[in-house]
CSV table of C-alpha atoms in Angstrom, one decimal:
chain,number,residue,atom,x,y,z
E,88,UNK,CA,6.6,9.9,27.5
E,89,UNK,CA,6.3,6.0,28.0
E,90,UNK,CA,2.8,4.5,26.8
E,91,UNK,CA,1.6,1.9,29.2
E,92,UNK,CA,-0.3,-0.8,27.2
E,93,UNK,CA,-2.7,-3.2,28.9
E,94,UNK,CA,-3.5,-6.3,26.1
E,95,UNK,CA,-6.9,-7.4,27.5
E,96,UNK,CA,-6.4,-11.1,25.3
E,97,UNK,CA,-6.2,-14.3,24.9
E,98,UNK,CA,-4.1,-17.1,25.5
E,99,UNK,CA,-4.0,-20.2,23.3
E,100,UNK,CA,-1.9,-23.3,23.3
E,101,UNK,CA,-1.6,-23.7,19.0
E,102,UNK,CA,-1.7,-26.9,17.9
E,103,UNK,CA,-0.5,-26.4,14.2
E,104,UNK,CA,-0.9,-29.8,11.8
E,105,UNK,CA,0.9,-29.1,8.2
E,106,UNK,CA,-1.5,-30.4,5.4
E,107,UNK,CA,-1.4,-30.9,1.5
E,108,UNK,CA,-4.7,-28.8,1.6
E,109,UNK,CA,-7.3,-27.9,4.3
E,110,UNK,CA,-9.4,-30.7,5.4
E,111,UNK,CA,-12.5,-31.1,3.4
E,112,UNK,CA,-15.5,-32.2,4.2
E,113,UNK,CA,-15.8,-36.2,5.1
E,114,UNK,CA,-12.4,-36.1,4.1
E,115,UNK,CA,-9.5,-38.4,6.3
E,116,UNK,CA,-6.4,-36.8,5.7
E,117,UNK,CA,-2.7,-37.4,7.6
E,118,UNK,CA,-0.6,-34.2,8.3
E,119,UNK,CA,3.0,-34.4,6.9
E,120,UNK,CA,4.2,-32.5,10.5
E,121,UNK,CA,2.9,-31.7,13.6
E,122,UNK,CA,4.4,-28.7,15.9
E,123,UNK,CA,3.3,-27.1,19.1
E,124,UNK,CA,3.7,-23.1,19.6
E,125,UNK,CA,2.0,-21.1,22.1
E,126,UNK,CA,-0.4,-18.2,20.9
E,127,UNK,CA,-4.0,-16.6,21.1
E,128,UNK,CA,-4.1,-13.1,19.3
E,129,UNK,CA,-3.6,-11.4,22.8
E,130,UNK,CA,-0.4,-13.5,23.6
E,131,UNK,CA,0.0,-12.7,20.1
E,132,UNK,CA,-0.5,-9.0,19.9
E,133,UNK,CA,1.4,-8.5,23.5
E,134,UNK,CA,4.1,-9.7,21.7
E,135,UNK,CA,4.5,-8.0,19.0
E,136,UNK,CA,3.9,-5.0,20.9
E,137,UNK,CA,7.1,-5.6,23.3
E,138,UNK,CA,9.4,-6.6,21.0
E,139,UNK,CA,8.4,-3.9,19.2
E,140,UNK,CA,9.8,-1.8,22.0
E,141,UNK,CA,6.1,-0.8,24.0
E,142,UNK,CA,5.9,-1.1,27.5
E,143,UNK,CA,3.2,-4.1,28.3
E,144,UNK,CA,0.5,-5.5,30.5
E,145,UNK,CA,-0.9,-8.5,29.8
E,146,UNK,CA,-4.9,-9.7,31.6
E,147,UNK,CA,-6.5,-13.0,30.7
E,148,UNK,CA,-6.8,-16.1,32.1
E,149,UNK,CA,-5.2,-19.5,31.7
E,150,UNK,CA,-6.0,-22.9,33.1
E,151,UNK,CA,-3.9,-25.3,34.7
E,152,UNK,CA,-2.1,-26.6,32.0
E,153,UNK,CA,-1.2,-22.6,30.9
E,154,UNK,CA,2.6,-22.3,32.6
E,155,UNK,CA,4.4,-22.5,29.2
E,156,UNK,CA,1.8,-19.3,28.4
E,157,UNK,CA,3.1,-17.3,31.1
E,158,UNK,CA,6.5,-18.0,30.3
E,159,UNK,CA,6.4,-17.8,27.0
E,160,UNK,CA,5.3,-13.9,28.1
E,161,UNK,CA,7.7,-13.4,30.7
E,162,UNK,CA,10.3,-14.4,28.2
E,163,UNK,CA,9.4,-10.9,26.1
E,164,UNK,CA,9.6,-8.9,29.8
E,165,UNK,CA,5.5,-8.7,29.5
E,166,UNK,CA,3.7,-8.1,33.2
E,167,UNK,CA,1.4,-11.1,34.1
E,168,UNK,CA,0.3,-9.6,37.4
E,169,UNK,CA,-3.3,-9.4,36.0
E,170,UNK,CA,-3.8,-12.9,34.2
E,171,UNK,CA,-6.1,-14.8,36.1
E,172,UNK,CA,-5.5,-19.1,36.7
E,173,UNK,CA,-7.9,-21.2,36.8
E,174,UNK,CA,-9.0,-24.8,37.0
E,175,UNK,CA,-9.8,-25.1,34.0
E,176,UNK,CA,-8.1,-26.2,30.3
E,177,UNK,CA,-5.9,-23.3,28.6
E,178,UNK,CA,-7.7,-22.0,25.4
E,179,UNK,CA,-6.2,-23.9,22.6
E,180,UNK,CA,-6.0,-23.8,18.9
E,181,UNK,CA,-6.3,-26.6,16.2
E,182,UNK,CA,-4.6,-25.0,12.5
E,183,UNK,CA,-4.2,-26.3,9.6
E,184,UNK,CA,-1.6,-24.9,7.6
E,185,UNK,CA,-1.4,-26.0,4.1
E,186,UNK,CA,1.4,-26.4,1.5
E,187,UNK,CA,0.9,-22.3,0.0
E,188,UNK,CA,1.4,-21.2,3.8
E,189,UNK,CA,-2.3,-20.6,4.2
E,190,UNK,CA,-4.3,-21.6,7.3
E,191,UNK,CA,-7.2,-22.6,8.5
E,192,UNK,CA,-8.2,-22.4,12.3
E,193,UNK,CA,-10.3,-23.9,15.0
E,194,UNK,CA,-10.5,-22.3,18.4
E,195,UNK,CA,-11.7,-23.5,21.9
E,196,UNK,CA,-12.0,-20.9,24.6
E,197,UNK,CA,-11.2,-22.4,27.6
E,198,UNK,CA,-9.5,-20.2,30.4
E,199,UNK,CA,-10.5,-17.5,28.1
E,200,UNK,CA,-13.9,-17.0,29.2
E,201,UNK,CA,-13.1,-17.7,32.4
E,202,UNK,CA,-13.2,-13.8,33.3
E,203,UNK,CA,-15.7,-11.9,35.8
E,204,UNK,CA,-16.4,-8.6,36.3
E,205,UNK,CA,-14.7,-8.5,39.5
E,206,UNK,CA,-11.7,-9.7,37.8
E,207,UNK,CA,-11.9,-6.7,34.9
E,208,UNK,CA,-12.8,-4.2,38.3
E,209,UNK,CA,-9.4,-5.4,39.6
E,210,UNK,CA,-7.0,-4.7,36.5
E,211,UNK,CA,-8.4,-1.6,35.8
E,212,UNK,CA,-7.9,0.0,39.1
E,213,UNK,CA,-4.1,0.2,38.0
E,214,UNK,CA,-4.5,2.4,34.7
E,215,UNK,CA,-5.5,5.4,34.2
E,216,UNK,CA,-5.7,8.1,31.6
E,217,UNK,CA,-3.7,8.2,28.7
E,218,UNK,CA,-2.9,4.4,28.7
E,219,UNK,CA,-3.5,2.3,25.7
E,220,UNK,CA,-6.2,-0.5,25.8
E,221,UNK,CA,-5.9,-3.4,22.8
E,222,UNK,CA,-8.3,-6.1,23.1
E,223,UNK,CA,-9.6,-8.8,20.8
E,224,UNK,CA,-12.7,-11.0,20.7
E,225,UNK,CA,-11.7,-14.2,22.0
E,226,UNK,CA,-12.4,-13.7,25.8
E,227,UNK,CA,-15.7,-12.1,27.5
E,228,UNK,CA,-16.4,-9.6,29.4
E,229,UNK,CA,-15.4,-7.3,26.6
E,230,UNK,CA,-18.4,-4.7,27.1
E,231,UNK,CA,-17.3,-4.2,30.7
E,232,UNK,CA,-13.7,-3.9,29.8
E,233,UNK,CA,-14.4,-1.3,26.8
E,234,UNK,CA,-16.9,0.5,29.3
E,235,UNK,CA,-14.4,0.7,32.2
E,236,UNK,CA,-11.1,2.1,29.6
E,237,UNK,CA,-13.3,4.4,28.2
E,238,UNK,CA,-14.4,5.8,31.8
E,239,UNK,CA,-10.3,5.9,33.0
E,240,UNK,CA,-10.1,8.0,29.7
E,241,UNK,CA,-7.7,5.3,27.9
E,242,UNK,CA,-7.6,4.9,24.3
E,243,UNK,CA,-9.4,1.7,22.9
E,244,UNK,CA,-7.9,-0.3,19.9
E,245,UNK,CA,-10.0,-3.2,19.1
E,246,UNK,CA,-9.5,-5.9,16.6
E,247,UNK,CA,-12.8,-7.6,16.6
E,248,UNK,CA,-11.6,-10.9,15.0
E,249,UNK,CA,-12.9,-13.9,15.4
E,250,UNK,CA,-15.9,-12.0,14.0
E,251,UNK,CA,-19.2,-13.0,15.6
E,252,UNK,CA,-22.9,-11.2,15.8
E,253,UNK,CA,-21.8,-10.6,20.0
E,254,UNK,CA,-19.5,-7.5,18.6
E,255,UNK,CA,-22.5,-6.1,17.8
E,256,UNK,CA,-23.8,-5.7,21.3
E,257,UNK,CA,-20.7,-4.1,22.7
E,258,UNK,CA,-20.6,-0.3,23.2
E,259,UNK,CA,-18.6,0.4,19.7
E,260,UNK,CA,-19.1,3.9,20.0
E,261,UNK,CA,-16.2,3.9,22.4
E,262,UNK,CA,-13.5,2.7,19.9
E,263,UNK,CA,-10.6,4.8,18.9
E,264,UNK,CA,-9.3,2.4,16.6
E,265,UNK,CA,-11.0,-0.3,14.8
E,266,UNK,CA,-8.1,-3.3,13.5
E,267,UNK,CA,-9.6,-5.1,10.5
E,268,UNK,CA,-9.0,-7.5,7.6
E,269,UNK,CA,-11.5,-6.7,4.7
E,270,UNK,CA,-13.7,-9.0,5.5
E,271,UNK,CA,-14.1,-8.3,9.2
E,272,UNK,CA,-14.8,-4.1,7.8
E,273,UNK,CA,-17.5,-5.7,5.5
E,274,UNK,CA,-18.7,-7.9,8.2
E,275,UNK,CA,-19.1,-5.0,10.8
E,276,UNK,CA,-20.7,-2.7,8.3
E,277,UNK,CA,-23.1,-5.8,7.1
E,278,UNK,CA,-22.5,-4.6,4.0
E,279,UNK,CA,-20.5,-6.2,1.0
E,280,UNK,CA,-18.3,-3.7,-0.5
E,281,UNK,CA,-16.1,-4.4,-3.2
E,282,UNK,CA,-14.3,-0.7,-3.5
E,283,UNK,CA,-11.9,-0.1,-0.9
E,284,UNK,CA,-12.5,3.6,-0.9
E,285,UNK,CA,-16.0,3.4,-0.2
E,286,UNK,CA,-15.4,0.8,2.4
E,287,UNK,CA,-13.5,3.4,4.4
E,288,UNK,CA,-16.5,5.8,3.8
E,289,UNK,CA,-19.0,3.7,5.0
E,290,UNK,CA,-17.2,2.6,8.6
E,291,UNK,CA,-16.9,6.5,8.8
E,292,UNK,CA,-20.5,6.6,8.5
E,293,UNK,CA,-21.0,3.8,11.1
E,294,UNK,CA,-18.1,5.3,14.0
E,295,UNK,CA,-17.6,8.9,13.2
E,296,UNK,CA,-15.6,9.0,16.0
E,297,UNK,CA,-13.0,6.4,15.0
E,298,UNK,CA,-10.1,5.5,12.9
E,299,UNK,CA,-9.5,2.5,10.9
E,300,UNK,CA,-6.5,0.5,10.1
E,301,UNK,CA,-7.3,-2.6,7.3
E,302,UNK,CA,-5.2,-5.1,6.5
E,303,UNK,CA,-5.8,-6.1,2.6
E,304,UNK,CA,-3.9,-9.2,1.9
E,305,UNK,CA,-1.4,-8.8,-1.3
E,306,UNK,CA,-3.1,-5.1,-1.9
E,307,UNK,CA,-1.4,-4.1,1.2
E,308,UNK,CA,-3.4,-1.8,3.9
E,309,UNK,CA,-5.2,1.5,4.6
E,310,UNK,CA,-5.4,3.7,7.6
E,311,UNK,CA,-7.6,6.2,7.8
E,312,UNK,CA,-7.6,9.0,10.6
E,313,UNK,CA,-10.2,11.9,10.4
E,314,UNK,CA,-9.5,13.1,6.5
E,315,UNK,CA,-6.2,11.1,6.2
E,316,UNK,CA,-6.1,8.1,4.1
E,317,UNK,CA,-3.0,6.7,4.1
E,318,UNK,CA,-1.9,3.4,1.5
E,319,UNK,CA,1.0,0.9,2.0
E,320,UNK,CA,1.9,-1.7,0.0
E,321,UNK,CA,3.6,-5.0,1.1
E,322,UNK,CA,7.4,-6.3,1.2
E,323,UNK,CA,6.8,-9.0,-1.1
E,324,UNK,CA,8.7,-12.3,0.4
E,325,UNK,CA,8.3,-16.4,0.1
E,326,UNK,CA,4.9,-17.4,2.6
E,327,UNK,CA,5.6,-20.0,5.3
E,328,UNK,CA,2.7,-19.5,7.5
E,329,UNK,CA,1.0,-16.7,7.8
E,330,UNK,CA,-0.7,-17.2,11.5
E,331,UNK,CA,-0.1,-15.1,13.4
E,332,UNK,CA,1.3,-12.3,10.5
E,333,UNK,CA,-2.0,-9.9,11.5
E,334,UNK,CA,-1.1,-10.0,15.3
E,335,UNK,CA,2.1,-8.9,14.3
E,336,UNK,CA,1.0,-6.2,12.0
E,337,UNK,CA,-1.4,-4.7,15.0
E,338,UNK,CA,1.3,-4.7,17.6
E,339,UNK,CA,3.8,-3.0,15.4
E,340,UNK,CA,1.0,-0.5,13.7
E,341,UNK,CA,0.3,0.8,17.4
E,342,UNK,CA,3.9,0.8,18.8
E,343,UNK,CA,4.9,3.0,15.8
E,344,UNK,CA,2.0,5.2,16.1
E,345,UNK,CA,2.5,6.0,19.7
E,346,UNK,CA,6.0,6.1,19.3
E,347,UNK,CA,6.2,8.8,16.6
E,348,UNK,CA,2.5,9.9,15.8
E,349,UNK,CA,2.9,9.4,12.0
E,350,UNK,CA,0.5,7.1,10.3
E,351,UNK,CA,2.2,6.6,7.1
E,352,UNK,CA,5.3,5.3,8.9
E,353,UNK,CA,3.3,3.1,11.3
E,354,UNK,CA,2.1,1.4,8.1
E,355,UNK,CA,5.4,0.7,7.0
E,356,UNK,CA,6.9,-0.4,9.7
E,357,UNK,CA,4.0,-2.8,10.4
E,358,UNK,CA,4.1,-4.2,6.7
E,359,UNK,CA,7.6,-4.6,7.2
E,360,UNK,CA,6.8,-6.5,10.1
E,361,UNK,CA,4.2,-8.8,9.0
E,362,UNK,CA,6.2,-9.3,6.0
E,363,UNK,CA,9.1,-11.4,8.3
E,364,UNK,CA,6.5,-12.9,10.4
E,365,UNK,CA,4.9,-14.7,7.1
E,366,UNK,CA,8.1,-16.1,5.8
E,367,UNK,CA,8.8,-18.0,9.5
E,368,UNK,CA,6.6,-21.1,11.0
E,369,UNK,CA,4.4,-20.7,13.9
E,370,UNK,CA,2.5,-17.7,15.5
E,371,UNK,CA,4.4,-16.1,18.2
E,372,UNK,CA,7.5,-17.4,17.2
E,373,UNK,CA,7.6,-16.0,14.2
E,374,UNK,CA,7.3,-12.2,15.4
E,375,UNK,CA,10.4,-10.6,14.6
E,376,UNK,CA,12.3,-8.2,17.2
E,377,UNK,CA,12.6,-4.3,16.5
E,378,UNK,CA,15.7,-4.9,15.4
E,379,UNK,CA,15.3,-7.4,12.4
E,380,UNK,CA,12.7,-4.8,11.1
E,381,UNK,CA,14.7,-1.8,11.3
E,382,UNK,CA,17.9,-3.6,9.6
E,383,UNK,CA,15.5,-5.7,6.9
């Protein structure tokens, strides 16, 4: 069976400025390079999941200046029937990236909350049940869009990152999967938990009727499903940049999962994944295809 997957996301124009260190406060610093990708964690994410071999729909918006973002996804065979233009700028990105490879970023929405709800009525009168909804939370409408999969009977992955008290009005009983860094599972319990274990126990306690996938930094990542915990540890290799390395690990972690149902090998493939997307420059760019991971 081929899984239809409809990234409800974001599209950013990165503007990516390599520094000694991240810009302090009142500090004036020059960056040593300057480089221009395109990205968003939806462009991002829709990505990953079609090189990754998933078959994908793409809905956002971009603004005037946004042709290199369509492109960019037509490039990957990724539908653009359902991303709205508008007048207005393209969501855009200002990152730091410093001399370890880590990053620092600034985002303006743009095109990105451009979206009505007659726009979200529109996209989802193409899907049905059984399709695959991934979403972020850098565009609105995101409580219509989880209330209108949820009535087609799709399943919902959501990475709620950039983290922000709105996620906290959507209708999170409807998740399937939550997609989180450690801090984003502490932030949406609004507790601060230390022990990874309990972590897991407490989101239970929050969504019973969900699963969890968190990313852990160099401790790796969990998954748990129902009474499934599963553990992975990374590929260790030399850090470039690591925007854009989480996008990759979702898109690869739900390709594999639909693909062969296992969670343990989802895991690894996405670790795998991420792992190749750190050691390159840039966001999208730096998502491998299915092939580099299978032959790494």
């Amino acid at each position: 069976m081929e899984h239809r997957v409809l990234s409800y996301g974001s599209l950013n124009i990165d503007r990516v400025y390599s520094v000694p260190h991240m810009v302090r406060p009142g500090e004036t610093m020059s960056s040593t390079a300057y480089n221009e990708y395109v990205g968003g964690k939806g462009l991002n994410q829709s990505i990953a999941l079609a090189r990754s071999g998933m078959k994908v729909y793409h809905a956002g918006a971009v603004g005037s200046d946004g042709e290199v973002l369509l492109e960019t996804l037509k490039e990957d065979q990724i539908n653009i029937e359902f991303v709205k233009r508008t007048q207005e700028k393209s969501g855009h990105a200002i990152i730091q990236v410093d001399d370890s490879g880590q990053n620092s970023i600034l985002l303006f929405s743009g095109a990105n909350f451009s979206i009505l709800e007659e726009d979200v009525e529109g996209v989802f009168d193409h899907f049905e049940s059984g399709d695959i909804l991934l979403i972020q939370n850098e565009i609105n409408c995101l409580k219509q869009i989880i209330d209108l999969a949820d009535k087609k009977g799709m399943r919902i992955f959501f990475n709620p990152s950039p983290f922000n008290e709105d996620i906290f009005n959507l209708p999170l009983e409807k998740i399937d999967w939550f997609l989180l860094n450690e801090i984003e599972a502490q932030q949406i319990t609004q507790m601060e938990v230390r022990d990874d274990d309990l972590l897991v126990s407490i989101l239970k306690e929050h969504f019973p009727q969900a699963n969890f996938v968190i990313t852990l930094g160099e401790q790796g990542s969990m998954c748990s499903m129902g009474d499934k915990l599963y553990r992975q540890s990374i590929y260790p290799t030399e850090v470039v940049d690591t925007t854009g390395a989480g996008d990759t690990f979702t898109g690869y972690f739900i390709s594999s999962l639909l693909e062969t149902g296992a969670l343990d090998k989802a895991l690894d493939v996405a670790s795998k994944a991420s792992s190749i997307s750190v050691s390159r420059k840039g966001a999208s760019s730096s998502i491998p295809y299915k092939e580099e991971v299978k032959n790494d």
